[in-house]
Coordinates of C-alpha atoms in Angstrom, one line a residue:
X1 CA -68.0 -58.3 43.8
X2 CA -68.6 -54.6 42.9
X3 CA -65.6 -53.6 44.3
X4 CA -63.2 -56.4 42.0
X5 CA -65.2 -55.3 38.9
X6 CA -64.2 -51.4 40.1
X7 CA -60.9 -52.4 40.5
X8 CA -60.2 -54.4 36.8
X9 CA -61.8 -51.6 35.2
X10 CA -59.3 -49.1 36.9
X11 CA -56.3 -51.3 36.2
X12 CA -58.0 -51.6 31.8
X13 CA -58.6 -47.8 32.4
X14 CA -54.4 -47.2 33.4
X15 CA -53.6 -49.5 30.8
X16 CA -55.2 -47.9 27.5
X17 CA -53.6 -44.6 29.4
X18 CA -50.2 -46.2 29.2
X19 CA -50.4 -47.4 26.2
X20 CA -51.7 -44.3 24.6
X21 CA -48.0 -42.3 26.2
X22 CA -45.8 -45.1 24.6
X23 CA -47.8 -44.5 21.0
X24 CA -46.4 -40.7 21.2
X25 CA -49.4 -39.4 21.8
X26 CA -50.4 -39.9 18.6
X27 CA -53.4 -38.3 16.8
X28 CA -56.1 -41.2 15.8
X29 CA -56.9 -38.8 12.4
X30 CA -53.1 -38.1 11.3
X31 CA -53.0 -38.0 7.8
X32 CA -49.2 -37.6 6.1
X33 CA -49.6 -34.5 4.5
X34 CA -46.1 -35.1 2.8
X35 CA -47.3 -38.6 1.0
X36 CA -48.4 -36.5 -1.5
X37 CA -45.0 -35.4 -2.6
X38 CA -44.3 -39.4 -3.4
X39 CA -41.9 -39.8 -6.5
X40 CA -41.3 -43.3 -5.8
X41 CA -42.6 -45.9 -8.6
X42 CA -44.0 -49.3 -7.5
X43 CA -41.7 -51.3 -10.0
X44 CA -43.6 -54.5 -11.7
X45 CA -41.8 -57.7 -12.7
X46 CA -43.7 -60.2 -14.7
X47 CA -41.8 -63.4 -14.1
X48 CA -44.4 -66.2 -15.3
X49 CA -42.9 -69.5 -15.0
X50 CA -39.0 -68.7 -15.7
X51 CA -36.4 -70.7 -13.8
X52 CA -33.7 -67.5 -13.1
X53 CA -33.5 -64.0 -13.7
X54 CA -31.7 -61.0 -12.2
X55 CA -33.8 -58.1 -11.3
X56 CA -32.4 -54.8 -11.5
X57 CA -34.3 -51.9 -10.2
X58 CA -34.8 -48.3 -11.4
X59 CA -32.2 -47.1 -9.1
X60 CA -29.7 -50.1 -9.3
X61 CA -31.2 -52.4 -6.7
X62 CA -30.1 -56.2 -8.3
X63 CA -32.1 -59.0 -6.8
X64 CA -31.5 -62.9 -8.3
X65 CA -34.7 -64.6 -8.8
X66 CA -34.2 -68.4 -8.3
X67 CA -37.7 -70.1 -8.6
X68 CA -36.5 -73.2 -6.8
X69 CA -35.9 -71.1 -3.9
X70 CA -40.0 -70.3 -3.1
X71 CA -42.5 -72.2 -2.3
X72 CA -44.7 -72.6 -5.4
X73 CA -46.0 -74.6 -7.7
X74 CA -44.4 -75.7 -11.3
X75 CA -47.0 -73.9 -13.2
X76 CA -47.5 -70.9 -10.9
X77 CA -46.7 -67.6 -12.6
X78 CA -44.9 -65.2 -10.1
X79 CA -44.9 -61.0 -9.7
X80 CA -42.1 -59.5 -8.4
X81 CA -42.5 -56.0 -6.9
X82 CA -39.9 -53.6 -5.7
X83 CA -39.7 -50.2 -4.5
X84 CA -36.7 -47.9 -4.0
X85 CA -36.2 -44.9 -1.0
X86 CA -32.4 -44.0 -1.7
X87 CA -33.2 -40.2 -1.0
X88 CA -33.7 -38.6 2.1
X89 CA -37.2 -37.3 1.0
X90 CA -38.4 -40.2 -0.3
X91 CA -38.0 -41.8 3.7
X92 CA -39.9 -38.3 5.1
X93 CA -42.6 -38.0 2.6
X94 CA -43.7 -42.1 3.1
X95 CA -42.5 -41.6 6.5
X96 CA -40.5 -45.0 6.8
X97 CA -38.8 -42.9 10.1
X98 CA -35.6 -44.8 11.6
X99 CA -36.4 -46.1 14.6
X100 CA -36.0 -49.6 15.7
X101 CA -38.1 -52.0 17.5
X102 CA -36.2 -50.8 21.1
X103 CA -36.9 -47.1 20.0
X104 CA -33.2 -47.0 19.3
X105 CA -32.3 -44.0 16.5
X106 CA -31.1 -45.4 13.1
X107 CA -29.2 -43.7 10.6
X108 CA -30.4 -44.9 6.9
X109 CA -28.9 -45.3 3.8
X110 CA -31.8 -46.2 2.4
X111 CA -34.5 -48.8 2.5
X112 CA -36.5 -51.2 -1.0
X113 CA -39.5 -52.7 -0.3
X114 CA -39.5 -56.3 -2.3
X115 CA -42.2 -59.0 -2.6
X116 CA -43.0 -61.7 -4.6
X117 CA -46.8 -62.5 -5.5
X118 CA -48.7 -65.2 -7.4
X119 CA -52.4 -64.4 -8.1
X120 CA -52.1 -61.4 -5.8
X121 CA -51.4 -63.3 -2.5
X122 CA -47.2 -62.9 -1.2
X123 CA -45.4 -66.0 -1.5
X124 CA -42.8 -66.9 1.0
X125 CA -39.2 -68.7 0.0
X126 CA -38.7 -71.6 1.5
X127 CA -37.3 -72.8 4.9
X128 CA -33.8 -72.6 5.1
X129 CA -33.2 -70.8 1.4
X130 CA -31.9 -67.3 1.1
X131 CA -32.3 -64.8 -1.9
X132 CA -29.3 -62.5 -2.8
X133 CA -30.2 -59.0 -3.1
X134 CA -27.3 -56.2 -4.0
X135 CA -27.2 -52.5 -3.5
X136 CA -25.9 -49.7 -5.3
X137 CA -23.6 -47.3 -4.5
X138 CA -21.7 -49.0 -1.5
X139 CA -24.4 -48.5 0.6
X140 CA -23.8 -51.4 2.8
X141 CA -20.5 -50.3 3.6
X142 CA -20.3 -49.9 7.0
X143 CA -24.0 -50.9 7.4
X144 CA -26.2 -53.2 8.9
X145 CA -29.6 -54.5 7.9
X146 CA -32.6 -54.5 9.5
X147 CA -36.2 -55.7 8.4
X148 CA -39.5 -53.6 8.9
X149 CA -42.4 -54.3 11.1
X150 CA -45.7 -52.3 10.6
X151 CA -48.0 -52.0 13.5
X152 CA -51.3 -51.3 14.2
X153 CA -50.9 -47.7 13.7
X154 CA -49.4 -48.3 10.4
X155 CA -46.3 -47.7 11.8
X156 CA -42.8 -49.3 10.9
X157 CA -40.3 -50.1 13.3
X158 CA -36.8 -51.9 12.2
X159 CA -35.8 -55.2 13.8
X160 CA -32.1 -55.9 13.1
X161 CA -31.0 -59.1 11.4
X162 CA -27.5 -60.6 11.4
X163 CA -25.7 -59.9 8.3
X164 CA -23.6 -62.8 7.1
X165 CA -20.0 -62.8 5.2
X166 CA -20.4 -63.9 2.3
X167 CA -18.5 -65.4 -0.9
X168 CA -19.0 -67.0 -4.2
X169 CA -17.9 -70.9 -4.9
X170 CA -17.8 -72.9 -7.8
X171 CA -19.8 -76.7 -6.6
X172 CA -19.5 -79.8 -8.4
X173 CA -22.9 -80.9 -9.8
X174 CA -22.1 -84.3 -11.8
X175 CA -21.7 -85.6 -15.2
X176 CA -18.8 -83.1 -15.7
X177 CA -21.3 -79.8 -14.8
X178 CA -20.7 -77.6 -12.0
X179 CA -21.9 -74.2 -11.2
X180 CA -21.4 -70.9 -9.1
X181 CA -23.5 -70.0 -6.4
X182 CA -23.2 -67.1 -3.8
X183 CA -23.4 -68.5 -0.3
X184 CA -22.4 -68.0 3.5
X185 CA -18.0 -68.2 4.4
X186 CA -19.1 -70.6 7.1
X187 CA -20.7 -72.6 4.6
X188 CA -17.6 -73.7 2.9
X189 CA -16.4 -76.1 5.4
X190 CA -20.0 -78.4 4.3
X191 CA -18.8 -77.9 1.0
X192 CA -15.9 -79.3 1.2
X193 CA -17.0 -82.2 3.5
X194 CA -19.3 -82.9 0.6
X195 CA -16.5 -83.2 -1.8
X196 CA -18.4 -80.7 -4.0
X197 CA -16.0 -77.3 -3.9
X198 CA -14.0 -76.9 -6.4
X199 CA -11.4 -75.0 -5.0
X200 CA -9.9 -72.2 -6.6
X201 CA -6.0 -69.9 -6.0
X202 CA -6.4 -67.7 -2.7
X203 CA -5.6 -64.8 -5.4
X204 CA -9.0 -65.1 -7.7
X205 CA -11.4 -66.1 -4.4
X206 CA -10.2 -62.9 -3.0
X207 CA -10.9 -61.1 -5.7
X208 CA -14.2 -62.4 -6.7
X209 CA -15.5 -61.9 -3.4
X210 CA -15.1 -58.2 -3.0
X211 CA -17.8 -57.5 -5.1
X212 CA -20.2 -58.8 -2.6
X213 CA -19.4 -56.1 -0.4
X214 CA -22.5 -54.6 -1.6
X215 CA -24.6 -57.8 -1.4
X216 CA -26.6 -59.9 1.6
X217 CA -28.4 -62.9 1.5
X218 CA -32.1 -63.2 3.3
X219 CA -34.6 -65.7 4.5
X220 CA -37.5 -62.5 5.1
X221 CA -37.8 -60.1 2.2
X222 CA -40.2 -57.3 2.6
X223 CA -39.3 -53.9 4.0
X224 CA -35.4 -53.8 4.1
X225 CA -33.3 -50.9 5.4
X226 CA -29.6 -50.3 5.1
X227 CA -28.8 -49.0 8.6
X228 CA -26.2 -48.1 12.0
X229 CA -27.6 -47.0 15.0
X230 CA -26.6 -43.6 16.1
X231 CA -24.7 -43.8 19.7
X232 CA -24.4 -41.0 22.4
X233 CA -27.6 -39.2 22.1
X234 CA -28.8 -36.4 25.0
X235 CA -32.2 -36.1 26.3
X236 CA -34.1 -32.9 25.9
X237 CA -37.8 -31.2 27.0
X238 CA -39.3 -28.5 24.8
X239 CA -42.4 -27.4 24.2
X240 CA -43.5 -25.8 20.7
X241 CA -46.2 -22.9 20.2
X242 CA -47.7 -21.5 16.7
X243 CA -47.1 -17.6 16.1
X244 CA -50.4 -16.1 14.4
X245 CA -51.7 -19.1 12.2
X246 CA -52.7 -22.1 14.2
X247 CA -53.7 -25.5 12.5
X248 CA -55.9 -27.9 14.3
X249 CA -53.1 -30.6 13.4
X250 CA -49.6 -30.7 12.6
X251 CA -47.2 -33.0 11.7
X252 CA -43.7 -33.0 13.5
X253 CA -40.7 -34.3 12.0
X254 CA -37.2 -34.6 14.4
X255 CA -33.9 -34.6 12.3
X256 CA -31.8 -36.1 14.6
X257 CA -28.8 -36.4 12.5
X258 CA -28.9 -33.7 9.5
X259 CA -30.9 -36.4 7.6
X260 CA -31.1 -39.9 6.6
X261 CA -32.2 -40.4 10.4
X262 CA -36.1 -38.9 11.8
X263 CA -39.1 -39.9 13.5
X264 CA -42.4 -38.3 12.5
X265 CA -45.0 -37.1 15.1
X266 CA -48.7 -36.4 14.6
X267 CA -49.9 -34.1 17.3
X268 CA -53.0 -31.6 17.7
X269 CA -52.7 -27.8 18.3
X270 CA -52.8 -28.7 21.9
X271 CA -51.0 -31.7 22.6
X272 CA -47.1 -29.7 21.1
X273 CA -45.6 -30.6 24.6
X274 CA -42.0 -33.5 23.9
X275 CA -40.6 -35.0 26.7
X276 CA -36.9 -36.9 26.8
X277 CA -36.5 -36.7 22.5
X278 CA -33.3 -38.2 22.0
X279 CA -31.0 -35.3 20.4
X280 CA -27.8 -34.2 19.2
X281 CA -26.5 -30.7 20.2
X282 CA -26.5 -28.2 17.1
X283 CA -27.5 -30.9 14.6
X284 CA -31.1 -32.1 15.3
X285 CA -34.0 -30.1 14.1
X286 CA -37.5 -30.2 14.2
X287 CA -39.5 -29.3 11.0
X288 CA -43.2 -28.5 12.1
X289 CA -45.8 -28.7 9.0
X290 CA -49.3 -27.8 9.3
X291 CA -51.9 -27.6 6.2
X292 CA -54.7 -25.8 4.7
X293 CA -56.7 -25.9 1.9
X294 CA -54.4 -28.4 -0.2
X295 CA -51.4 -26.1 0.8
X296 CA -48.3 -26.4 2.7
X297 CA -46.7 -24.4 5.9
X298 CA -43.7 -25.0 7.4
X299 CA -40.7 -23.6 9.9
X300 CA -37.9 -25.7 11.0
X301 CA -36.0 -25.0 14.7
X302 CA -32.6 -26.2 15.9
X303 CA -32.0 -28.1 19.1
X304 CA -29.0 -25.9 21.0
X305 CA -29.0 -27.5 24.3
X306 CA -30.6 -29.8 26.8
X307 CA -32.5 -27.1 29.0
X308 CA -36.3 -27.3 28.9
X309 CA -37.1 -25.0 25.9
X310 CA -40.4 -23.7 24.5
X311 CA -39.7 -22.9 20.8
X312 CA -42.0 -20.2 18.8
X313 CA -42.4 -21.4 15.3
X314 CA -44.1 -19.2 12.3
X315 CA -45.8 -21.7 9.8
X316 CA -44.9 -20.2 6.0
X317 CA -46.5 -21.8 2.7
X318 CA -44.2 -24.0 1.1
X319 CA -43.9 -25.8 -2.0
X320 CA -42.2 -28.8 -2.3
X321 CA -38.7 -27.8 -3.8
X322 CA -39.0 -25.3 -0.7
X323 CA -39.7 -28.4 1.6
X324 CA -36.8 -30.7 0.3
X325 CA -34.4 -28.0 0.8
X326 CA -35.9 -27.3 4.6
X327 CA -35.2 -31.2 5.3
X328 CA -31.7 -31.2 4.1
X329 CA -29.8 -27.8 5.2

């Protein structure tokens, strides 16, 4: 009996051990030192009991409420709230890094946050329906979208999700009314059984629909990011040690791809030892931060090769024009 009880606490024991590699080693007292470089406004929407409305956001974000779309009541007054990371620093000082679910690299063009709220308490839209969201700047060219997860270590991860063709179609309603709605190309062929698309020249279709190059239509809103995976990437072992000043905790962040694509690590003064870090030869970085008394210090190194390094870095104080500049060159 003692032995069985021996062994299941030895096999719990291994467990937390594994578990605790897979997290990155992670510090239980990290603290983003960078959050407090946050320029990004949470964006309020009072939408009360109106039936449609298009949202456009401080940086050109267009979301189209439709209130028959959620799952609500008639009188139930609804809050919309976005938020908009379209710059690289906005991504590194929340750190929203861009890494999937599979711990696949992403590259990001940028990622909202977007809820919708009555009396303080989400509200989801309802099964089956889809809300159009567009984004500036042809960001979506090229792009796919993927939906963020945080875990328990207040962590997000990005979980792709398919991105449909879309197009805009005029539908019959009745009594000599019909209206235009944005929907999925495979759609059209239950449009048409329905006898309720009105069809339109092969010229003007075409030409309407390229402006919803920019746009997607989702069941989950939430944490969204405008994404590609980044292909071919190298291994590589290094170890990093502090010249003169040491810090008691730093925060590690790897530029894998210039920017627009990091993970963030939080690691003690004695824990600086990376195994197998995906890279790219000449282009990913690491930029090392450590902080004292409400002040910033900061080196960055570049990742030459794939042969088992140790890197000597030499923390500097930093302000944060200083910083922004150290994440993009």
């Amino acid at each position: 009996m003692k032995k069985n009880i021996t062994l299941k606490i030895l096999v719990l024991l291994i467990l937390i051990l594994n578990n605790s590699c897979n997290k990155d080693n992670i510090d239980p007292k990290r603290v983003n030192i960078l959050k407090k470089f946050n320029k990004v406004n949470k964006q309020i929407f009072e939408l009360d009991t109106i039936e449609f409305k298009q949202i456009i956001g401080e940086k050109g974000t267009k979301i189209y409420f439709n209130r028959e779309l959620f799952d609500i009541k008639e009188n139930d007054r609804i809050t919309f709230e976005l938020k908009e990371f379209y710059d690289f620093e906005d991504l590194v000082f929340n750190d929203l890094r861009t890494i999937t679910h599979k711990n696949e690299i992403l590259k990001s063009k940028g990622v909202i946050y977007a809820d919708f709220f009555v009396n303080n308490e989400r509200v989801n839209l309802k099964k089956g329906k889809k809300i159009r969201i567009d984004f500036p700047d042809n960001k979506l060219e090229n792009n796919d979208i993927y939906l963020g997860k945080i875990d328990s270590l207040n962590q997000i991860s990005w979980i792709e999700q398919k991105r449909d063709s879309l197009c805009e179609v005029v539908l019959y309603i009745g009594g000599g009314i019909s209206k235009r709605i944005t929907t999925t190309t495979d759609s059209i062929k239950y449009y048409e059984k329905q006898n309720k698309l009105i069809l339109r020249k092969e010229k003007i279709f075409r030409e309407n629909n390229k402006r919803l190059n920019s746009s997607i239509l989702t069941a989950k809103i939430g944490w969204i990011n405008i994404d590609k995976i980044i292909d071919k990437l190298d291994k590589v072992s290094f170890k990093i040690e502090l010249v003169e000043k040491e810090f008691d905790n730093l925060q590690i962040v790897c530029l894998f791809d210039n920017s627009f694509s990091f993970k963030t690590f939080y690691r003690t003064k004695d824990n600086l030892n990376f195994k197998d870090l995906p890279y790219i030869k000449d282009i990913t970085s690491i930029v090392v931060f450590g902080f004292e008394n409400e002040n910033i210090f900061c080196d960055k190194i570049y990742i030459k090769n794939n042969v088992n390094s140790e890197f000597k870095v030499d923390l500097k104080k930093a302000n944060e024009k200083e910083i922004i500049e150290l994440l993009k060159k």
